[in-house]
Structures are given as structure tokens and as C-alpha cells.
Amino acid sequence: IRLGLDALVFSPVAVCGYFTWRTLLEGKGPEGVLAKLQLKGQSALIASWSFWPVANIVNFGFVPLECRVLYNNALSLLWTGYLSYLNSRRLEEVVEDRISHPEKFERQSADTISEAENRAAQTVCVCSHCRPIRA
């Protein structure tokens, strides 16, 4: 019963909570939260359903009582690392795309950059492509 409740109740709440707080701390509003949950929530939840039931079976079945908290904390650290990786994965894909296809990101002149793009480049991006835009 514990494992079922963990998977059906706690996992969705924890995954949604992680991406909600992470997105809000990144300075994005409710729209950003909804977009991130739609983009990454399902894959994180499926990963949670794959990871935590096995981890809990091992914890309750094989780990000595006095080591269970340490075991669970170590796995929680790994899980949070995975969620952080999943949260930043889209940025990595854009960076890889920018490196492998630089022609897609070249600008003809600074005049073609909108005010919003210029502001975003000044506040967010520090890559070698955007540095000349800010200069």
C-alpha cells in the first residue's frame, strides 16, 4: 500500500512541486510553470515511477532499519540531480544545435534584432555569439 500511495499521490505532487518552484525561482511566471510542466512533467513522472518503486522495495526489503534514512537521502540527492538535468536539458540541446549549425544563428546585422531579443541577450545569454550583440 505504501508503494502505491507513493507512486500515485506523492510522485506527481513532488514532480509538479519541483518544476513549479524551480521555474518560479528562474523568474518565470505561471505561464512558464505551465509550459515547463507540459514539456517535462510527463517524462519526469514516468522516470519517477521507474526509479522510486524499485528504490523503495530495496529500502524496505534489504536495507537495515538504521541505514534507511541515509539510503533514502542518498537516492534523493541522485533524484534531484536527475531532475536538475531534465530541467536544463532543453538549454543543452539549443547550445549543441548552435555549435553544430552556427549558420542558423548568424545575424546579418544588429538592426535585425528586436528590442526584446536584445534585452534577453543582455540579461540571459553569455555565449560568444551573443557577446557581439551586446557590445
CSV table of N, CA, C and O in Angstrom, one decimal:
chain,number,residue,atom,x,y,z
A,1,ILE,N,0.8,-1.2,0.0
A,1,ILE,CA,0.0,0.0,0.0
A,1,ILE,C,0.9,1.3,0.0
A,1,ILE,O,0.6,2.2,-0.7
A,2,ARG,N,2.0,1.2,0.8
A,2,ARG,CA,2.8,2.4,0.8
A,2,ARG,C,3.4,2.7,-0.5
A,2,ARG,O,3.5,3.9,-0.9
A,3,LEU,N,3.9,1.7,-1.2
A,3,LEU,CA,4.5,1.9,-2.6
A,3,LEU,C,3.4,2.5,-3.5
A,3,LEU,O,3.8,3.4,-4.3
A,4,GLY,N,2.2,2.0,-3.5
A,4,GLY,CA,1.2,2.5,-4.4
A,4,GLY,C,0.8,3.9,-4.1
A,4,GLY,O,0.7,4.8,-5.0
A,5,LEU,N,0.7,4.3,-2.8
A,5,LEU,CA,0.4,5.7,-2.4
A,5,LEU,C,1.6,6.6,-2.8
A,5,LEU,O,1.3,7.7,-3.3
A,6,ASP,N,2.8,6.1,-2.6
A,6,ASP,CA,3.9,6.9,-3.0
A,6,ASP,C,3.9,7.2,-4.5
A,6,ASP,O,4.1,8.3,-4.9
A,7,ALA,N,3.6,6.2,-5.3
A,7,ALA,CA,3.6,6.4,-6.8
A,7,ALA,C,2.5,7.2,-7.3
A,7,ALA,O,2.6,8.0,-8.1
A,8,LEU,N,1.3,7.0,-6.7
A,8,LEU,CA,0.1,7.6,-7.2
A,8,LEU,C,-0.2,9.0,-6.6
A,8,LEU,O,-0.8,9.9,-7.3
A,9,VAL,N,0.3,9.3,-5.4
A,9,VAL,CA,0.0,10.5,-4.7
A,9,VAL,C,1.3,11.4,-4.6
A,9,VAL,O,1.3,12.5,-5.1
A,10,PHE,N,2.3,10.9,-4.0
A,10,PHE,CA,3.4,11.7,-3.7
A,10,PHE,C,4.3,12.0,-5.0
A,10,PHE,O,4.7,13.2,-5.1
A,11,SER,N,4.5,11.1,-5.9
A,11,SER,CA,5.3,11.4,-7.0
A,11,SER,C,4.8,12.5,-7.9
A,11,SER,O,5.5,13.4,-8.2
A,12,PRO,N,3.5,12.5,-8.3
A,12,PRO,CA,3.0,13.7,-9.1
A,12,PRO,C,3.1,15.0,-8.3
A,12,PRO,O,3.5,16.0,-8.9
A,13,VAL,N,2.9,15.0,-7.0
A,13,VAL,CA,3.0,16.2,-6.2
A,13,VAL,C,4.4,16.7,-6.2
A,13,VAL,O,4.7,17.9,-6.4
A,14,ALA,N,5.3,15.8,-6.0
A,14,ALA,CA,6.7,16.1,-5.8
A,14,ALA,C,7.3,16.6,-7.2
A,14,ALA,O,8.0,17.6,-7.2
A,15,VAL,N,7.0,15.9,-8.3
A,15,VAL,CA,7.5,16.4,-9.6
A,15,VAL,C,6.9,17.7,-9.9
A,15,VAL,O,7.7,18.6,-10.4
A,16,CYS,N,5.6,17.9,-9.8
A,16,CYS,CA,5.0,19.2,-10.1
A,16,CYS,C,5.6,20.3,-9.2
A,16,CYS,O,5.8,21.4,-9.6
A,17,GLY,N,5.7,20.0,-7.9
A,17,GLY,CA,6.3,20.9,-7.0
A,17,GLY,C,7.7,21.3,-7.3
A,17,GLY,O,8.0,22.5,-7.3
A,18,TYR,N,8.5,20.4,-7.7
A,18,TYR,CA,9.9,20.7,-8.1
A,18,TYR,C,9.9,21.6,-9.3
A,18,TYR,O,10.6,22.7,-9.3
A,19,PHE,N,9.2,21.3,-10.4
A,19,PHE,CA,9.2,22.2,-11.6
A,19,PHE,C,8.6,23.5,-11.3
A,19,PHE,O,9.0,24.5,-11.9
A,20,THR,N,7.5,23.5,-10.5
A,20,THR,CA,6.9,24.8,-10.2
A,20,THR,C,7.9,25.8,-9.5
A,20,THR,O,8.1,26.9,-9.9
A,21,TRP,N,8.5,25.3,-8.4
A,21,TRP,CA,9.4,26.2,-7.6
A,21,TRP,C,10.6,26.5,-8.4
A,21,TRP,O,11.1,27.6,-8.4
A,22,ARG,N,11.1,25.5,-9.2
A,22,ARG,CA,12.3,25.8,-10.0
A,22,ARG,C,12.0,26.9,-11.0
A,22,ARG,O,12.8,27.8,-11.3
A,23,THR,N,10.9,26.8,-11.7
A,23,THR,CA,10.5,27.8,-12.7
A,23,THR,C,10.2,29.1,-12.1
A,23,THR,O,10.7,30.2,-12.6
A,24,LEU,N,9.6,29.2,-11.0
A,24,LEU,CA,9.3,30.5,-10.3
A,24,LEU,C,10.6,31.1,-9.8
A,24,LEU,O,10.8,32.3,-10.0
A,25,LEU,N,11.6,30.3,-9.3
A,25,LEU,CA,12.9,30.8,-8.9
A,25,LEU,C,13.7,31.3,-10.1
A,25,LEU,O,14.6,32.1,-10.0
A,26,GLU,N,13.4,30.8,-11.3
A,26,GLU,CA,14.1,31.2,-12.5
A,26,GLU,C,13.5,32.5,-13.0
A,26,GLU,O,14.0,33.1,-14.0
A,27,GLY,N,12.5,33.0,-12.4
A,27,GLY,CA,11.9,34.3,-12.7
A,27,GLY,C,10.8,34.2,-13.7
A,27,GLY,O,10.3,35.3,-14.2
A,28,LYS,N,10.3,33.0,-14.0
A,28,LYS,CA,9.2,32.9,-15.0
A,28,LYS,C,7.9,32.8,-14.2
A,28,LYS,O,7.9,32.3,-13.1
A,29,GLY,N,6.9,33.3,-14.7
A,29,GLY,CA,5.6,33.3,-14.0
A,29,GLY,C,4.8,32.0,-14.2
A,29,GLY,O,5.3,31.0,-14.6
A,30,PRO,N,3.5,32.1,-13.9
A,30,PRO,CA,2.6,31.0,-14.0
A,30,PRO,C,2.6,30.4,-15.4
A,30,PRO,O,2.5,29.1,-15.6
A,31,GLU,N,2.7,31.2,-16.5
A,31,GLU,CA,2.8,30.7,-17.8
A,31,GLU,C,4.0,29.8,-18.0
A,31,GLU,O,3.9,28.8,-18.7
A,32,GLY,N,5.1,30.2,-17.5
A,32,GLY,CA,6.3,29.4,-17.6
A,32,GLY,C,6.2,28.1,-16.8
A,32,GLY,O,6.7,27.1,-17.3
A,33,VAL,N,5.5,28.1,-15.7
A,33,VAL,CA,5.3,26.9,-14.9
A,33,VAL,C,4.5,25.9,-15.7
A,33,VAL,O,4.9,24.7,-15.9
A,34,LEU,N,3.4,26.4,-16.3
A,34,LEU,CA,2.6,25.5,-17.1
A,34,LEU,C,3.3,25.0,-18.3
A,34,LEU,O,3.2,23.8,-18.7
A,35,ALA,N,4.1,25.8,-19.0
A,35,ALA,CA,4.8,25.4,-20.2
A,35,ALA,C,5.9,24.3,-19.8
A,35,ALA,O,6.0,23.3,-20.4
A,36,LYS,N,6.6,24.5,-18.6
A,36,LYS,CA,7.6,23.6,-18.2
A,36,LYS,C,6.9,22.2,-17.8
A,36,LYS,O,7.4,21.2,-18.1
A,37,LEU,N,5.8,22.3,-17.1
A,37,LEU,CA,5.1,21.1,-16.7
A,37,LEU,C,4.6,20.3,-18.0
A,37,LEU,O,4.7,19.1,-18.0
A,38,GLN,N,4.1,21.0,-19.0
A,38,GLN,CA,3.7,20.3,-20.2
A,38,GLN,C,4.9,19.7,-20.9
A,38,GLN,O,4.8,18.7,-21.5
A,39,LEU,N,6.0,20.4,-20.9
A,39,LEU,CA,7.2,20.0,-21.7
A,39,LEU,C,7.9,18.8,-20.9
A,39,LEU,O,8.4,17.9,-21.6
A,40,LYS,N,8.1,18.9,-19.6
A,40,LYS,CA,8.9,18.0,-18.9
A,40,LYS,C,8.3,17.2,-17.8
A,40,LYS,O,8.8,16.2,-17.3
A,41,GLY,N,7.0,17.5,-17.5
A,41,GLY,CA,6.4,16.9,-16.4
A,41,GLY,C,6.1,15.4,-16.6
A,41,GLY,O,6.4,14.6,-15.7
A,42,GLN,N,5.6,15.1,-17.8
A,42,GLN,CA,5.3,13.7,-18.1
A,42,GLN,C,6.6,12.8,-18.0
A,42,GLN,O,6.5,11.7,-17.4
A,43,SER,N,7.6,13.2,-18.7
A,43,SER,CA,8.8,12.4,-18.7
A,43,SER,C,9.4,12.2,-17.3
A,43,SER,O,9.9,11.2,-16.9
A,44,ALA,N,9.3,13.3,-16.5
A,44,ALA,CA,9.8,13.2,-15.1
A,44,ALA,C,9.0,12.3,-14.2
A,44,ALA,O,9.5,11.5,-13.4
A,45,LEU,N,7.7,12.3,-14.5
A,45,LEU,CA,6.8,11.4,-13.7
A,45,LEU,C,7.0,10.0,-14.1
A,45,LEU,O,7.0,9.1,-13.2
A,46,ILE,N,7.2,9.7,-15.4
A,46,ILE,CA,7.4,8.3,-15.8
A,46,ILE,C,8.8,7.8,-15.2
A,46,ILE,O,8.9,6.7,-14.7
A,47,ALA,N,9.8,8.7,-15.2
A,47,ALA,CA,11.1,8.4,-14.6
A,47,ALA,C,10.9,8.1,-13.1
A,47,ALA,O,11.5,7.2,-12.6
A,48,SER,N,10.1,8.9,-12.5
A,48,SER,CA,9.8,8.7,-11.0
A,48,SER,C,9.2,7.4,-10.8
A,48,SER,O,9.5,6.7,-9.8
A,49,TRP,N,8.2,7.0,-11.6
A,49,TRP,CA,7.5,5.7,-11.5
A,49,TRP,C,8.5,4.6,-11.8
A,49,TRP,O,8.2,3.4,-11.3
A,50,SER,N,9.5,4.8,-12.5
A,50,SER,CA,10.5,3.7,-12.8
A,50,SER,C,11.5,3.6,-11.7
A,50,SER,O,12.0,2.6,-11.3
A,51,PHE,N,11.9,4.8,-11.1
A,51,PHE,CA,13.0,4.8,-10.1
A,51,PHE,C,12.6,4.5,-8.7
A,51,PHE,O,13.1,3.7,-8.0
A,52,TRP,N,11.6,5.3,-8.2
A,52,TRP,CA,11.2,5.2,-6.8
A,52,TRP,C,10.6,3.9,-6.3
A,52,TRP,O,10.9,3.4,-5.2
A,53,PRO,N,9.8,3.2,-7.1
A,53,PRO,CA,9.3,1.9,-6.6
A,53,PRO,C,10.4,0.9,-6.3
A,53,PRO,O,10.4,0.2,-5.3
A,54,VAL,N,11.3,0.8,-7.3
A,54,VAL,CA,12.5,-0.1,-7.1
A,54,VAL,C,13.3,0.3,-5.9
A,54,VAL,O,13.7,-0.5,-5.0
A,55,ALA,N,13.6,1.6,-5.8
A,55,ALA,CA,14.3,2.1,-4.6
A,55,ALA,C,13.7,1.8,-3.3
A,55,ALA,O,14.3,1.5,-2.3
A,56,ASN,N,12.3,2.0,-3.3
A,56,ASN,CA,11.6,1.7,-2.0
A,56,ASN,C,11.5,0.2,-1.7
A,56,ASN,O,11.6,-0.2,-0.5
A,57,ILE,N,11.4,-0.6,-2.7
A,57,ILE,CA,11.4,-2.1,-2.5
A,57,ILE,C,12.8,-2.5,-1.9
A,57,ILE,O,12.8,-3.2,-0.9
A,58,VAL,N,13.9,-2.0,-2.4
A,58,VAL,CA,15.2,-2.2,-1.9
A,58,VAL,C,15.3,-1.7,-0.5
A,58,VAL,O,15.8,-2.4,0.5
A,59,ASN,N,14.8,-0.5,-0.3
A,59,ASN,CA,14.9,0.2,1.0
A,59,ASN,C,14.1,-0.6,2.1
A,59,ASN,O,14.7,-0.9,3.2
A,60,PHE,N,12.9,-1.0,1.8
A,60,PHE,CA,12.1,-1.7,2.8
A,60,PHE,C,12.4,-3.1,2.9
A,60,PHE,O,12.2,-3.8,4.0
A,61,GLY,N,13.0,-3.7,1.9
A,61,GLY,CA,13.2,-5.1,1.9
A,61,GLY,C,14.6,-5.6,2.3
A,61,GLY,O,14.8,-6.6,2.9
A,62,PHE,N,15.6,-4.7,2.0
A,62,PHE,CA,17.0,-5.1,2.2
A,62,PHE,C,17.9,-4.2,3.0
A,62,PHE,O,18.9,-4.7,3.6
A,63,VAL,N,17.5,-3.0,3.1
A,63,VAL,CA,18.4,-2.0,3.9
A,63,VAL,C,18.1,-2.1,5.3
A,63,VAL,O,16.9,-2.1,5.7
A,64,PRO,N,19.1,-2.3,6.2
A,64,PRO,CA,18.8,-2.3,7.6
A,64,PRO,C,18.1,-1.0,8.1
A,64,PRO,O,18.3,0.0,7.6
A,65,LEU,N,17.3,-1.2,9.1
A,65,LEU,CA,16.5,-0.1,9.6
A,65,LEU,C,17.3,1.1,9.9
A,65,LEU,O,16.9,2.3,9.6
A,66,GLU,N,18.4,1.0,10.6
A,66,GLU,CA,19.3,2.1,10.9
A,66,GLU,C,19.9,2.8,9.8
A,66,GLU,O,20.4,3.9,9.9
A,67,CYS,N,19.9,2.2,8.6
A,67,CYS,CA,20.5,2.8,7.4
A,67,CYS,C,19.5,3.3,6.4
A,67,CYS,O,19.9,3.9,5.4
A,68,ARG,N,18.2,3.2,6.6
A,68,ARG,CA,17.2,3.5,5.7
A,68,ARG,C,17.2,5.0,5.4
A,68,ARG,O,17.0,5.4,4.2
A,69,VAL,N,17.3,5.9,6.4
A,69,VAL,CA,17.3,7.3,6.1
A,69,VAL,C,18.5,7.7,5.3
A,69,VAL,O,18.3,8.5,4.3
A,70,LEU,N,19.6,7.2,5.6
A,70,LEU,CA,20.8,7.5,4.8
A,70,LEU,C,20.7,7.1,3.3
A,70,LEU,O,21.0,7.8,2.4
A,71,TYR,N,20.2,5.9,3.2
A,71,TYR,CA,19.9,5.3,1.8
A,71,TYR,C,18.9,6.2,1.1
A,71,TYR,O,19.2,6.6,-0.1
A,72,ASN,N,17.8,6.5,1.7
A,72,ASN,CA,16.8,7.4,1.0
A,72,ASN,C,17.4,8.7,0.7
A,72,ASN,O,17.1,9.3,-0.3
A,73,ASN,N,18.1,9.3,1.6
A,73,ASN,CA,18.7,10.6,1.4
A,73,ASN,C,19.7,10.6,0.2
A,73,ASN,O,19.8,11.5,-0.6
A,74,ALA,N,20.5,9.5,0.1
A,74,ALA,CA,21.5,9.4,-1.0
A,74,ALA,C,20.7,9.3,-2.3
A,74,ALA,O,21.1,10.0,-3.3
A,75,LEU,N,19.7,8.5,-2.3
A,75,LEU,CA,18.9,8.4,-3.6
A,75,LEU,C,18.1,9.7,-3.9
A,75,LEU,O,18.0,10.1,-5.1
A,76,SER,N,17.7,10.4,-2.9
A,76,SER,CA,17.0,11.7,-3.1
A,76,SER,C,18.0,12.7,-3.7
A,76,SER,O,17.6,13.5,-4.6
A,77,LEU,N,19.2,12.7,-3.3
A,77,LEU,CA,20.3,13.5,-3.9
A,77,LEU,C,20.4,13.2,-5.4
A,77,LEU,O,20.5,14.1,-6.3
A,78,LEU,N,20.5,11.9,-5.7
A,78,LEU,CA,20.6,11.5,-7.1
A,78,LEU,C,19.4,11.9,-7.9
A,78,LEU,O,19.5,12.4,-9.1
A,79,TRP,N,18.2,11.7,-7.3
A,79,TRP,CA,17.0,12.0,-8.0
A,79,TRP,C,16.9,13.5,-8.3
A,79,TRP,O,16.5,14.0,-9.4
A,80,THR,N,17.3,14.4,-7.3
A,80,THR,CA,17.3,15.8,-7.5
A,80,THR,C,18.3,16.2,-8.6
A,80,THR,O,18.0,17.1,-9.4
A,81,GLY,N,19.4,15.5,-8.7
A,81,GLY,CA,20.3,15.8,-9.7
A,81,GLY,C,19.7,15.4,-11.1
A,81,GLY,O,19.9,16.2,-12.1
A,82,TYR,N,19.0,14.3,-11.2
A,82,TYR,CA,18.3,14.0,-12.4
A,82,TYR,C,17.3,15.0,-12.8
A,82,TYR,O,17.2,15.4,-14.0
A,83,LEU,N,16.5,15.5,-11.9
A,83,LEU,CA,15.5,16.5,-12.2
A,83,LEU,C,16.2,17.8,-12.6
A,83,LEU,O,15.7,18.5,-13.5
A,84,SER,N,17.3,18.1,-12.0
A,84,SER,CA,18.0,19.3,-12.5
A,84,SER,C,18.5,19.2,-13.9
A,84,SER,O,18.5,20.1,-14.7
A,85,TYR,N,19.0,18.0,-14.2
A,85,TYR,CA,19.5,17.7,-15.6
A,85,TYR,C,18.3,17.8,-16.5
A,85,TYR,O,18.4,18.4,-17.6
A,86,LEU,N,17.2,17.2,-16.2
A,86,LEU,CA,16.0,17.3,-17.0
A,86,LEU,C,15.5,18.7,-17.2
A,86,LEU,O,15.1,19.1,-18.3
A,87,ASN,N,15.6,19.5,-16.2
A,87,ASN,CA,15.2,20.9,-16.2
A,87,ASN,C,16.1,21.7,-17.2
A,87,ASN,O,15.6,22.6,-17.9
A,88,SER,N,17.3,21.4,-17.3
A,88,SER,CA,18.3,22.1,-18.1
A,88,SER,C,18.5,21.5,-19.5
A,88,SER,O,19.2,22.1,-20.3
A,89,ARG,N,17.9,20.4,-19.7
A,89,ARG,CA,18.2,19.6,-21.0
A,89,ARG,C,17.9,20.4,-22.2
A,89,ARG,O,18.6,20.4,-23.2
A,90,ARG,N,16.8,21.2,-22.3
A,90,ARG,CA,16.5,22.0,-23.5
A,90,ARG,C,17.5,23.0,-23.8
A,90,ARG,O,17.9,23.2,-24.9
A,91,LEU,N,18.1,23.6,-22.7
A,91,LEU,CA,19.2,24.6,-23.0
A,91,LEU,C,20.4,23.9,-23.6
A,91,LEU,O,21.0,24.4,-24.5
A,92,GLU,N,20.7,22.7,-23.1
A,92,GLU,CA,21.8,21.9,-23.7
A,92,GLU,C,21.6,21.6,-25.2
A,92,GLU,O,22.5,21.7,-26.0
A,93,GLU,N,20.3,21.3,-25.5
A,93,GLU,CA,20.0,21.0,-26.9
A,93,GLU,C,20.2,22.2,-27.8
A,93,GLU,O,20.7,22.1,-28.9
A,94,VAL,N,19.8,23.4,-27.3
A,94,VAL,CA,20.0,24.6,-28.1
A,94,VAL,C,21.4,24.9,-28.2
A,94,VAL,O,21.9,25.3,-29.3
A,95,VAL,N,22.2,24.8,-27.2
A,95,VAL,CA,23.7,25.0,-27.3
A,95,VAL,C,24.3,24.1,-28.2
A,95,VAL,O,25.1,24.5,-29.1
A,96,GLU,N,24.0,22.8,-28.2
A,96,GLU,CA,24.5,21.8,-29.2
A,96,GLU,C,24.1,22.2,-30.6
A,96,GLU,O,24.9,22.1,-31.5
A,97,ASP,N,22.9,22.6,-30.8
A,97,ASP,CA,22.4,23.0,-32.1
A,97,ASP,C,23.2,24.2,-32.6
A,97,ASP,O,23.5,24.3,-33.7
A,98,ARG,N,23.4,25.1,-31.7
A,98,ARG,CA,24.1,26.4,-32.0
A,98,ARG,C,25.6,26.0,-32.4
A,98,ARG,O,26.1,26.6,-33.4
A,99,ILE,N,26.2,25.1,-31.8
A,99,ILE,CA,27.5,24.7,-32.1
A,99,ILE,C,27.6,23.9,-33.4
A,99,ILE,O,28.5,24.2,-34.2
A,100,SER,N,26.7,23.0,-33.6
A,100,SER,CA,26.7,22.2,-34.8
A,100,SER,C,26.2,22.9,-36.0
A,100,SER,O,26.5,22.5,-37.2
A,101,HIS,N,25.3,23.9,-35.9
A,101,HIS,CA,24.8,24.6,-37.0
A,101,HIS,C,24.8,26.1,-36.8
A,101,HIS,O,23.8,26.8,-36.6
A,102,PRO,N,26.0,26.7,-36.7
A,102,PRO,CA,26.2,28.1,-36.4
A,102,PRO,C,25.5,29.0,-37.4
A,102,PRO,O,25.1,30.1,-37.1
A,103,GLU,N,25.3,28.6,-38.7
A,103,GLU,CA,24.7,29.4,-39.7
A,103,GLU,C,23.2,29.7,-39.4
A,103,GLU,O,22.7,30.7,-39.8
A,104,LYS,N,22.6,28.8,-38.6
A,104,LYS,CA,21.2,29.1,-38.2
A,104,LYS,C,21.1,30.2,-37.2
A,104,LYS,O,20.0,30.8,-37.1
A,105,PHE,N,22.2,30.6,-36.6
A,105,PHE,CA,22.1,31.6,-35.5
A,105,PHE,C,22.8,32.9,-35.9
A,105,PHE,O,22.9,33.8,-35.1
A,106,GLU,N,23.4,32.9,-37.1
A,106,GLU,CA,24.1,34.1,-37.5
A,106,GLU,C,23.1,35.2,-37.8
A,106,GLU,O,22.0,35.0,-38.4
A,107,ARG,N,23.5,36.5,-37.5
A,107,ARG,CA,22.7,37.6,-37.8
A,107,ARG,C,23.4,38.4,-38.9
A,107,ARG,O,24.6,38.5,-38.9
A,108,GLN,N,22.6,39.0,-39.7
A,108,GLN,CA,23.2,39.8,-40.8
A,108,GLN,C,23.7,41.2,-40.2
A,108,GLN,O,24.7,41.6,-40.6
A,109,SER,N,22.9,41.7,-39.3
A,109,SER,CA,23.3,43.0,-38.7
A,109,SER,C,22.6,43.1,-37.4
A,109,SER,O,21.6,42.5,-37.2
A,110,ALA,N,23.1,44.0,-36.6
A,110,ALA,CA,22.4,44.3,-35.3
A,110,ALA,C,21.0,44.9,-35.5
A,110,ALA,O,20.2,44.8,-34.6
A,111,ASP,N,20.8,45.5,-36.6
A,111,ASP,CA,19.5,46.1,-36.9
A,111,ASP,C,18.3,45.1,-37.0
A,111,ASP,O,17.2,45.5,-36.8
A,112,THR,N,18.7,43.8,-37.3
A,112,THR,CA,17.6,42.8,-37.4
A,112,THR,C,17.2,42.3,-36.0
A,112,THR,O,16.3,41.5,-36.0
A,113,ILE,N,17.8,42.7,-35.0
A,113,ILE,CA,17.5,42.2,-33.6
A,113,ILE,C,16.4,43.1,-33.0
A,113,ILE,O,16.5,44.3,-33.0
A,114,SER,N,15.3,42.4,-32.6
A,114,SER,CA,14.2,43.2,-31.9
A,114,SER,C,14.7,43.6,-30.6
A,114,SER,O,15.7,43.2,-30.0
A,115,GLU,N,14.0,44.6,-30.0
A,115,GLU,CA,14.3,45.1,-28.7
A,115,GLU,C,14.2,44.0,-27.6
A,115,GLU,O,15.0,43.9,-26.7
A,116,ALA,N,13.2,43.1,-27.8
A,116,ALA,CA,13.0,42.0,-26.8
A,116,ALA,C,14.2,41.0,-26.9
A,116,ALA,O,14.7,40.6,-25.9
A,117,GLU,N,14.7,40.7,-28.1
A,117,GLU,CA,15.8,39.8,-28.3
A,117,GLU,C,17.1,40.5,-27.7
A,117,GLU,O,17.9,39.8,-27.1
A,118,ASN,N,17.2,41.7,-27.9
A,118,ASN,CA,18.4,42.4,-27.4
A,118,ASN,C,18.4,42.4,-25.9
A,118,ASN,O,19.4,42.2,-25.2
A,119,ARG,N,17.3,42.7,-25.3
A,119,ARG,CA,17.2,42.7,-23.8
A,119,ARG,C,17.4,41.3,-23.3
A,119,ARG,O,18.1,41.1,-22.3
A,120,ALA,N,16.9,40.3,-23.9
A,120,ALA,CA,17.1,38.9,-23.5
A,120,ALA,C,18.6,38.5,-23.6
A,120,ALA,O,19.1,37.9,-22.7
A,121,ALA,N,19.2,38.9,-24.7
A,121,ALA,CA,20.6,38.6,-24.8
A,121,ALA,C,21.5,39.3,-23.8
A,121,ALA,O,22.4,38.7,-23.3
A,122,GLN,N,21.1,40.5,-23.4
A,122,GLN,CA,21.8,41.2,-22.4
A,122,GLN,C,21.7,40.6,-21.0
A,122,GLN,O,22.6,40.7,-20.2
A,123,THR,N,20.5,40.1,-20.7
A,123,THR,CA,20.3,39.6,-19.3
A,123,THR,C,20.5,38.1,-19.2
A,123,THR,O,20.7,37.7,-18.1
A,124,VAL,N,20.4,37.3,-20.2
A,124,VAL,CA,20.4,35.9,-20.1
A,124,VAL,C,21.7,35.3,-20.7
A,124,VAL,O,22.4,34.6,-20.0
A,125,CYS,N,21.9,35.5,-21.9
A,125,CYS,CA,22.9,34.8,-22.7
A,125,CYS,C,24.3,35.4,-22.5
A,125,CYS,O,24.5,36.6,-22.6
A,126,VAL,N,25.3,34.5,-22.2
A,126,VAL,CA,26.7,35.0,-22.2
A,126,VAL,C,27.6,34.2,-23.1
A,126,VAL,O,28.8,34.2,-23.0
A,127,CYS,N,27.0,33.6,-24.2
A,127,CYS,CA,27.7,32.8,-25.1
A,127,CYS,C,28.5,33.8,-26.0
A,127,CYS,O,28.3,35.0,-26.1
A,128,SER,N,29.4,33.2,-26.8
A,128,SER,CA,30.3,34.0,-27.7
A,128,SER,C,29.5,34.6,-28.8
A,128,SER,O,29.8,35.7,-29.3
A,129,HIS,N,28.3,34.0,-29.2
A,129,HIS,CA,27.5,34.5,-30.2
A,129,HIS,C,26.8,35.8,-29.8
A,129,HIS,O,26.7,36.8,-30.5
A,130,CYS,N,26.3,35.9,-28.6
A,130,CYS,CA,25.6,37.0,-28.1
A,130,CYS,C,26.4,38.1,-27.6
A,130,CYS,O,26.0,39.2,-27.5
A,131,ARG,N,27.7,37.9,-27.2
A,131,ARG,CA,28.5,39.0,-26.7
A,131,ARG,C,28.7,40.1,-27.7
A,131,ARG,O,28.5,41.2,-27.4
A,132,PRO,N,28.9,39.8,-29.1
A,132,PRO,CA,28.9,40.9,-30.0
A,132,PRO,C,27.6,41.7,-30.1
A,132,PRO,O,27.6,42.9,-30.4
A,133,ILE,N,26.5,41.0,-29.9
A,133,ILE,CA,25.2,41.7,-29.9
A,133,ILE,C,25.1,42.7,-28.8
A,133,ILE,O,24.6,43.8,-29.0
A,134,ARG,N,25.6,42.3,-27.6
A,134,ARG,CA,25.6,43.2,-26.5
A,134,ARG,C,26.6,44.4,-26.6
A,134,ARG,O,26.4,45.4,-26.0
A,135,ALA,N,27.6,44.2,-27.4
A,135,ALA,CA,28.7,45.2,-27.4
A,135,ALA,C,28.3,46.4,-28.2
A,135,ALA,O,27.3,46.5,-28.9
